[in-house]
Structure formats: C-alpha cells, structure tokens
Amino acid sequence: DCLLSRGLGDVYKRQPIYLKSFASRIETGNFDDDLHKIKDCDWVIEVIIERLDIKQQLFEKVELHRKEGTLISSNTSGIPINMMLDGRSEDFQKHFCGTHFFNPPRYLQLLEIIPTPKTDESVVDFLMDYGAKILGKKTVLCKDTPAFIGNRIGVMSATEMTLLTEKYEFQIEEVDALTGSLIGRPNTATFRLQDLVGLDTGDNVSRFVAENVENDAFIDKLKERPQPKFMKFLLENKFFGNKTGKGFYEKTSKKDENGKTIINALNLKTLAYKPAIRPKLKVIKTAKGMELMGKRLQYLVEGDDKEQCFFAEYFGQLFGYSAARVPEISDQYYPVDDAMRTGYFWDYGPFEYWDLIGFDLGISLIEKVGATLPDWINQMKSSGNTHFYKFEGGQKKYYNIESKKYEAIPGTESFIILDSFR
C-alpha cells in the first residue's frame, strides 16, 4: 500500500491499524515528489480537504500518472460526486466513484458506494462485492445526493434531538440517558456523540446539507429557525467537544469524594457548566423493565409524560423524514436501515424501529408532527402490507416498493440468519 501523507504520527495516535507492525506496509510520500507512484496502483482513493476546487486540481494531476483502468474514488462525505469529473477523460469517468468510509474505518462498518451516471456498472459491482467480502464492510449503494444516506438521516436525527431538548427543557444528561442503550443506541447517545464527533464538524455537515438539499420540508423549516443560543455559544467560543476539552461536557482535573474525575455539563439556559447529574427518571426505570424492545418503544411513544412526548415527536419526525427520502436517496428503504446501523451503531434502522413500534402507530406519530406520508407508504397501507420486514423460509425479506412483493434482502441469500428461526 502507498500512502501519500506527511507521516505516520496520526496512524499510531488514532490506532486505525490492527497491529503496529502493519505500519511497515505503508509507504509515506507527498504530492510533489511521489504522485507518479500511483501508476502501479489498481485503486487510488482521494481523502483530502472537503473543497471541490482542490479535489479537482488533484484529480487533474492524478490523471497524468494513473494507468488506464485504474479505479479512482473520493472519500468525500457529501460533495456531489459528479461535480468532481469536470475535465476528466472518458476512461477516468468510467472508473470513478464515491467510496465514503465512515470514520474511524477500523471500527465503523459502513462503506457508502456512490456512482455517477458515467461510472461503469462493472466498477460499481466490483466495489460493492470487494468492500463486503474482502474489506468486511457493509457496502450500501447510494444516490449522488447531498450527504448521501448516513449523514443525511444522521443530521436530521441529531438536529431533532437537539431541538426537542430545548423544547421540553431537558438537561443534556437527561437526554443522553433517554437516547442511548434505552432505545438501542450507543451510550454516547446525543450530546456525548456530538462532543465525540466535534461540534465544528457536525456544524459543517449540517450547513452543507442545509445549503444543498432541495424539496426537503424538514430542512426548509430548519433554515427559518434561528440557531439555538447554546450552539452559537459553543461554536463562537471554539468549545468543539472532546478535541478541545470542552463542549456540551467538560472534563475537569478535579476529583469527587470517591476519587472519580468530575465531569461538568452545560446548562443550556444559563450557558454555565455545572457538575453532571445522574438522571433518575421514572419513565426510564419503567422502560428498562420491559425486555422486548417493541413493547418498550411502544410505551415510550404513548403517554403524557414529557419524556414520552419527546419520543413521540422524535420518532414521528424520524419515520416521516426517512420515508420521504425514498426514493430520493435510495431506490429502496433497506439501505437506509443498513446505513444507520453500521454507520451510527444503531441497533435498528428507522424502518426497523417502525416495525417494532407498529405500522399504524408509526403513521399516527407521523401525522401528529404534521409530516406528509409519501405515496409508497400509502400504497403499502392500502394493500394491507403492514410490515417493512418479515422472516419467511429462513430468510429475512423486505417489501419491495417497486414490485409490491416481499423479497429476500440482496446479499443475504448466502447467510444463515438465526432470527429467522426464532
């Protein structure tokens, strides 16, 4: 492998390789002296700054050295793939594709494959197969839309959680207790996750989505709202999260009476930091006593407690938004679930959550938040098909919105899925 970079310092710091000895397989270089080495490579991946003009300049240089047939791909997290092809040769365009590895790639399984209309079909088939069988990724075929699948749904989800926190006047520790393992999400939940990713990074992705999507009712409403004062406070003060030592949470050098490090949390109203609390919410205690996730989720969206109102609105927006993005970002809905499970470590994707909550209850949640049901959901409802997935003959099947039939999820035919035999 040939890596054109400044050095291997970050490789050791971020631990993206399984064993340190594997670093001997990496040769470092720079764009001025070593770019000619790509003539011997079969696949060249661009992973530079998210600026279209700089990427285009690099691809112009890459074309001077690549051999015919070399695969070229970009790891961009959102820039339209087709815009990078200006001035490139026909052979370059045929072998060019977006390959978005979710970061950090050693730990996150999602690999989004984003072809352009000029990408050769055999290239797409190879990347989908190679990514799954050789790299061990969950390859998800995406359309060339802003932020693709994972970050498009992810931006909506994080934004809605943040807005609802403000609306229902929750403390951030309470929302993190509500939105982690309780609903099948990582313990980083909502605000710890934003600190982990970096508030500046999250803001850049959100701005990119807001500036580039069209015909998106949720984003259109978002543009009309002023930025929450606490987000403005954090960004202006460069409190970006873990990398700056302070974000929604602040790790201090002080210890409590038990010798544990004191973690402060931001009060969203006063914008002052105070020792983080351990929330004791009745709804959480009751829900944790329900082992079956379907029953737990149904309890969490039904009722008048403000925690239940929070979840009812969140899932109503999530279901409505995800359904409205099909077929815009993907021809079928199962890639949306695949992307959110493997890119964000959710136990369930949006449509799997919907199955657990129940088809009709999910629709009522969508209607309560004022979202519009897309035609394909109405067609499912009118035909009496009220499950997105079902197990049949030892296979997990999805409802194909084009054929109007339940079919095996592509790529699962050679797997034994134990859930199908429960």
XYZ file of C-alpha atoms in Angstrom:
422
model
C 0.000 0.000 0.000
C 1.201 3.501 -0.810
C 0.011 6.342 1.425
C 0.744 9.891 0.340
C 0.814 11.824 3.604
C 3.019 13.866 5.915
C 3.898 10.940 8.133
C 2.631 8.157 10.343
C 2.103 10.111 13.565
C -1.685 10.025 13.353
C -1.639 6.344 12.424
C -0.303 5.458 15.856
C -2.409 8.051 17.678
C -5.735 7.046 16.140
C -4.943 3.305 16.023
C -6.549 2.572 12.645
C -4.315 -0.465 12.109
C -4.731 -3.754 13.957
C -1.045 -4.235 14.822
C 1.693 -1.598 14.903
C 3.878 -3.909 12.821
C 1.439 -3.450 9.942
C 2.719 0.118 9.575
C 5.659 -1.372 7.657
C 3.226 -1.982 4.799
C 2.660 1.756 4.440
C 4.966 3.982 2.436
C 4.597 7.696 3.068
C 5.119 10.356 0.456
C 3.958 13.756 -0.742
C 2.081 15.082 -3.724
C 5.067 16.886 -5.208
C 7.607 14.052 -5.248
C 5.648 10.811 -5.144
C 2.419 11.155 -7.109
C 3.934 9.261 -10.042
C 3.863 6.089 -7.899
C 0.142 5.674 -8.468
C 0.960 4.325 -11.941
C 1.435 0.957 -10.217
C -1.803 1.089 -8.216
C -5.132 -0.519 -9.104
C -7.248 1.652 -6.816
C -6.496 5.248 -5.774
C -8.605 6.838 -3.015
C -8.659 10.607 -2.525
C -9.101 11.729 1.100
C -8.171 15.419 1.152
C -9.867 18.608 2.359
C -13.571 18.990 1.564
C -13.171 21.645 -1.121
C -14.289 20.897 -4.643
C -11.711 23.126 -6.371
C -8.785 21.479 -4.565
C -10.118 17.999 -5.275
C -10.485 18.839 -8.972
C -6.900 20.124 -9.089
C -5.642 16.907 -7.523
C -7.608 14.703 -9.936
C -6.082 16.619 -12.841
C -2.635 15.594 -11.548
C -3.790 12.041 -10.822
C -4.893 11.628 -14.430
C -1.383 12.422 -15.618
C 0.027 9.391 -13.776
C -2.716 6.748 -13.480
C -2.741 3.821 -15.846
C -5.817 3.120 -17.925
C -8.399 1.143 -15.983
C -7.220 2.277 -12.546
C -10.108 2.775 -10.144
C -10.281 6.298 -8.719
C -12.591 7.161 -5.849
C -13.281 10.005 -3.440
C -13.926 9.614 0.281
C -15.921 12.844 0.396
C -18.686 12.874 2.989
C -21.030 14.984 0.943
C -19.688 16.837 -2.114
C -21.620 15.681 -5.216
C -19.504 13.023 -6.914
C -20.402 14.097 -10.465
C -19.021 17.616 -9.848
C -15.503 16.220 -9.500
C -15.421 14.945 -13.076
C -15.073 18.249 -14.928
C -12.265 17.979 -17.475
C -11.567 14.296 -16.850
C -11.148 11.735 -19.641
C -13.767 9.153 -20.568
C -11.687 6.327 -19.043
C -11.279 8.298 -15.795
C -15.031 8.967 -15.621
C -15.908 5.304 -16.246
C -13.662 4.208 -13.378
C -14.567 6.985 -10.925
C -16.904 6.549 -7.958
C -17.568 7.830 -4.458
C -16.410 5.496 -1.668
C -17.326 7.056 1.680
C -15.696 5.098 4.512
C -17.288 6.099 7.806
C -14.714 7.323 10.306
C -12.932 5.665 12.043
C -12.947 2.971 9.326
C -11.329 0.364 11.540
C -14.359 0.394 13.843
C -17.281 1.508 11.675
C -18.564 -0.973 9.121
C -20.376 1.347 6.726
C -18.950 1.945 3.253
C -21.202 4.055 1.040
C -20.743 3.464 -2.702
C -21.859 6.461 -4.767
C -21.623 6.090 -8.552
C -22.203 8.806 -11.131
C -24.219 8.267 -14.332
C -20.863 7.764 -16.097
C -19.499 5.117 -13.702
C -19.218 1.736 -15.409
C -21.625 -0.782 -13.884
C -18.846 -3.353 -13.515
C -16.926 -0.890 -11.303
C -19.935 -0.489 -9.012
C -20.433 -4.265 -8.830
C -16.738 -4.771 -8.001
C -16.679 -2.146 -5.229
C -19.890 -3.467 -3.653
C -18.536 -7.033 -3.690
C -14.916 -6.263 -2.769
C -15.956 -3.937 0.036
C -18.191 -6.600 1.565
C -16.149 -9.774 1.068
C -12.557 -8.552 1.274
C -12.767 -5.391 3.398
C -15.522 -6.754 5.649
C -17.721 -3.686 5.199
C -21.450 -3.236 4.868
C -21.496 -1.735 1.393
C -24.526 0.450 0.772
C -25.376 1.735 -2.694
C -26.304 5.432 -2.519
C -27.558 8.008 -4.945
C -25.444 11.092 -5.584
C -27.449 13.344 -3.269
C -26.143 15.744 -0.566
C -24.596 13.818 2.368
C -25.705 10.541 0.728
C -27.640 8.296 3.184
C -25.906 8.038 6.563
C -25.186 11.703 7.169
C -28.454 12.867 5.596
C -30.516 10.878 8.104
C -27.927 11.478 10.832
C -28.139 15.268 10.505
C -31.922 15.153 10.762
C -31.813 12.844 13.795
C -29.232 14.848 15.757
C -30.932 18.142 14.892
C -34.350 16.922 16.012
C -32.965 15.547 19.277
C -31.316 18.904 19.992
C -34.437 20.923 19.170
C -36.625 18.683 21.330
C -34.181 19.001 24.224
C -34.716 22.748 24.088
C -38.479 22.468 23.582
C -39.077 20.169 26.560
C -36.442 21.894 28.706
C -34.414 18.764 29.411
C -30.907 18.794 30.789
C -28.396 17.265 28.398
C -27.627 14.442 30.854
C -31.328 13.512 30.834
C -31.471 13.327 27.051
C -28.306 11.237 26.933
C -29.875 8.848 29.443
C -33.018 8.650 27.310
C -31.402 8.260 23.884
C -28.650 5.688 24.486
C -28.989 1.982 25.229
C -32.587 2.523 26.361
C -33.614 2.725 22.680
C -30.845 0.602 21.169
C -28.288 3.332 20.569
C -24.645 3.671 21.741
C -24.087 5.117 25.216
C -22.675 8.245 23.579
C -26.369 8.920 22.880
C -26.953 12.500 21.670
C -24.729 15.136 23.242
C -21.788 12.909 24.118
C -21.805 11.842 20.467
C -21.713 15.455 19.272
C -18.733 16.084 21.561
C -17.031 12.955 20.216
C -17.568 13.864 16.552
C -16.692 17.530 17.109
C -19.261 20.315 17.165
C -17.440 22.149 14.369
C -17.507 19.039 12.190
C -21.179 18.447 12.899
C -21.976 22.084 12.164
C -20.120 21.934 8.832
C -22.020 18.817 7.747
C -25.349 20.317 8.845
C -24.647 23.563 6.989
C -23.681 21.642 3.866
C -26.939 19.693 3.954
C -28.993 22.846 4.575
C -27.335 24.701 1.701
C -27.555 21.923 -0.868
C -30.746 19.900 -0.423
C -33.919 20.751 -2.298
C -37.565 19.833 -1.715
C -36.877 18.820 1.886
C -39.616 20.113 4.189
C -37.694 19.400 7.407
C -34.565 21.249 6.243
C -36.641 24.102 4.807
C -38.241 24.684 8.226
C -34.834 24.440 9.854
C -33.489 27.255 7.680
C -36.192 29.555 9.033
C -35.259 28.906 12.677
C -32.517 30.858 14.435
C -29.595 28.813 15.668
C -30.087 27.804 19.343
C -28.190 30.211 21.588
C -26.242 27.370 23.215
C -24.952 26.143 19.831
C -23.909 29.674 18.924
C -22.166 29.992 22.317
C -20.231 26.736 21.878
C -19.142 27.397 18.295
C -18.152 31.035 18.867
C -16.018 30.047 21.856
C -14.500 27.110 19.961
C -15.831 24.657 22.537
C -15.879 21.854 19.962
C -16.081 18.853 22.292
C -13.537 16.208 23.215
C -10.780 17.581 20.984
C -10.876 20.964 22.767
C -11.618 19.561 26.216
C -14.956 21.312 26.398
C -18.245 21.073 24.533
C -21.597 20.012 25.919
C -19.498 18.307 28.579
C -16.268 19.409 30.239
C -13.741 17.010 31.726
C -12.130 18.668 34.753
C -8.948 17.911 36.699
C -10.935 17.692 39.936
C -11.952 14.508 41.772
C -15.068 13.740 43.776
C -15.133 12.107 47.220
C -14.816 8.684 45.557
C -11.751 9.706 43.573
C -13.590 9.860 40.237
C -12.944 12.651 37.743
C -15.626 15.329 37.905
C -17.388 15.880 34.590
C -19.283 19.118 34.107
C -22.305 19.549 31.847
C -23.501 22.684 30.081
C -26.714 24.254 31.332
C -28.448 25.157 28.062
C -30.278 28.114 29.624
C -27.565 29.792 31.674
C -24.661 28.620 29.456
C -22.722 27.798 32.618
C -21.036 24.476 33.395
C -22.047 22.523 36.491
C -21.271 19.002 37.767
C -23.127 16.468 35.626
C -26.026 14.672 37.294
C -27.147 11.046 37.142
C -30.772 11.361 35.960
C -33.421 9.410 37.849
C -36.442 9.431 35.560
C -39.486 7.246 36.265
C -40.033 6.603 32.557
C -36.519 5.199 32.171
C -36.933 2.855 35.141
C -40.247 1.544 33.810
C -38.967 1.136 30.240
C -35.841 -0.738 31.338
C -38.100 -3.303 32.954
C -39.521 -4.154 29.520
C -37.180 -6.646 27.912
C -38.887 -6.728 24.499
C -37.777 -3.668 22.536
C -41.078 -3.427 20.683
C -43.055 -3.180 23.920
C -40.519 -0.737 25.349
C -40.702 1.587 22.347
C -44.490 1.485 22.281
C -44.522 2.510 25.932
C -42.044 5.317 25.251
C -44.157 6.931 22.500
C -47.539 6.552 24.206
C -48.441 8.586 27.263
C -48.426 12.143 28.526
C -45.116 12.339 30.408
C -42.803 14.812 28.764
C -40.284 12.024 28.087
C -42.967 10.167 26.136
C -43.961 13.325 24.263
C -40.272 13.785 23.413
C -40.041 10.292 21.927
C -43.383 10.532 20.115
C -42.218 13.660 18.307
C -38.743 12.307 17.624
C -39.884 9.028 16.115
C -42.683 10.736 14.193
C -40.129 13.041 12.579
C -37.627 10.200 12.011
C -40.191 7.952 10.326
C -41.692 10.729 8.226
C -38.310 12.070 7.141
C -36.814 8.673 6.313
C -39.870 7.610 4.316
C -39.879 10.910 2.389
C -36.222 10.409 1.384
C -37.105 7.223 -0.532
C -36.587 7.055 -3.486
C -34.634 10.360 -3.405
C -31.524 8.996 -1.650
C -32.121 5.288 -2.297
C -34.499 3.344 -4.532
C -35.449 1.082 -1.619
C -35.626 1.665 2.138
C -33.491 -1.219 3.437
C -30.197 0.574 2.527
C -31.289 3.397 4.866
C -31.522 0.905 7.735
C -28.199 -0.679 6.767
C -26.502 2.722 6.743
C -27.777 3.818 10.149
C -26.963 0.523 11.845
C -23.424 0.254 10.530
C -22.528 3.942 10.286
C -24.027 5.154 13.552
C -24.076 1.926 15.603
C -27.854 1.995 15.971
C -29.290 -1.424 16.806
C -32.178 -0.660 14.457
C -32.593 1.489 11.377
C -35.590 3.849 11.013
C -37.839 1.291 9.328
C -36.834 -1.444 11.754
C -37.822 0.910 14.592
C -41.110 1.483 12.794
C -41.762 -2.269 12.634
C -41.070 -2.550 16.370
C -43.428 0.321 17.229
C -46.090 -0.890 14.788
C -47.072 0.266 11.314
C -50.295 2.072 12.243
C -48.877 3.648 15.401
C -45.899 4.863 13.353
C -48.241 6.508 10.860
C -50.147 8.237 13.662
C -46.857 9.600 15.049
C -46.002 10.996 11.606
C -49.408 12.624 11.306
C -49.129 14.184 14.787
C -45.942 16.051 13.823
C -47.591 17.293 10.636
C -45.396 15.366 8.198
C -46.803 14.079 4.908
C -46.931 10.383 4.125
C -45.246 9.556 0.805
C -47.221 7.654 -1.808
C -45.340 4.392 -1.330
C -46.330 4.248 2.360
C -49.981 4.891 1.459
C -49.774 2.118 -1.150
C -48.385 -0.301 1.445
C -51.197 0.614 3.803
C -53.958 0.229 1.196
C -52.642 -3.174 0.106
C -52.650 -4.479 3.679
C -48.854 -4.856 3.925
C -48.075 -3.570 7.394
C -44.503 -4.793 7.922
C -41.330 -3.498 6.317
C -39.568 -6.784 7.068
C -40.614 -10.340 7.761
C -38.961 -13.720 8.108
C -40.031 -16.396 5.685
C -38.424 -19.710 4.749
C -35.317 -18.955 6.793
C -34.775 -15.616 5.050
C -35.253 -12.007 6.085
C -37.390 -10.330 3.446
C -38.252 -6.705 2.756
C -41.242 -5.198 0.985
C -40.019 -4.164 -2.449
C -41.781 -0.866 -3.131
C -41.425 -1.352 -6.889
C -42.581 -4.963 -7.293
C -45.029 -4.680 -4.338
C -43.796 -8.073 -3.087
C -41.674 -9.317 -0.207
C -38.246 -10.357 -1.449
C -35.009 -11.535 0.137
C -32.718 -8.629 1.013
C -29.996 -8.626 -1.673
C -26.715 -10.013 -0.382
C -28.270 -12.082 2.414
C -29.032 -15.177 0.349
C -25.793 -16.897 1.385
C -26.210 -16.159 5.116
C -27.981 -18.117 7.825
C -29.907 -15.563 9.887
C -30.717 -17.069 13.262
C -33.532 -14.574 13.918
C -35.466 -16.134 11.065
C -35.697 -19.403 13.018
C -36.840 -17.967 16.363
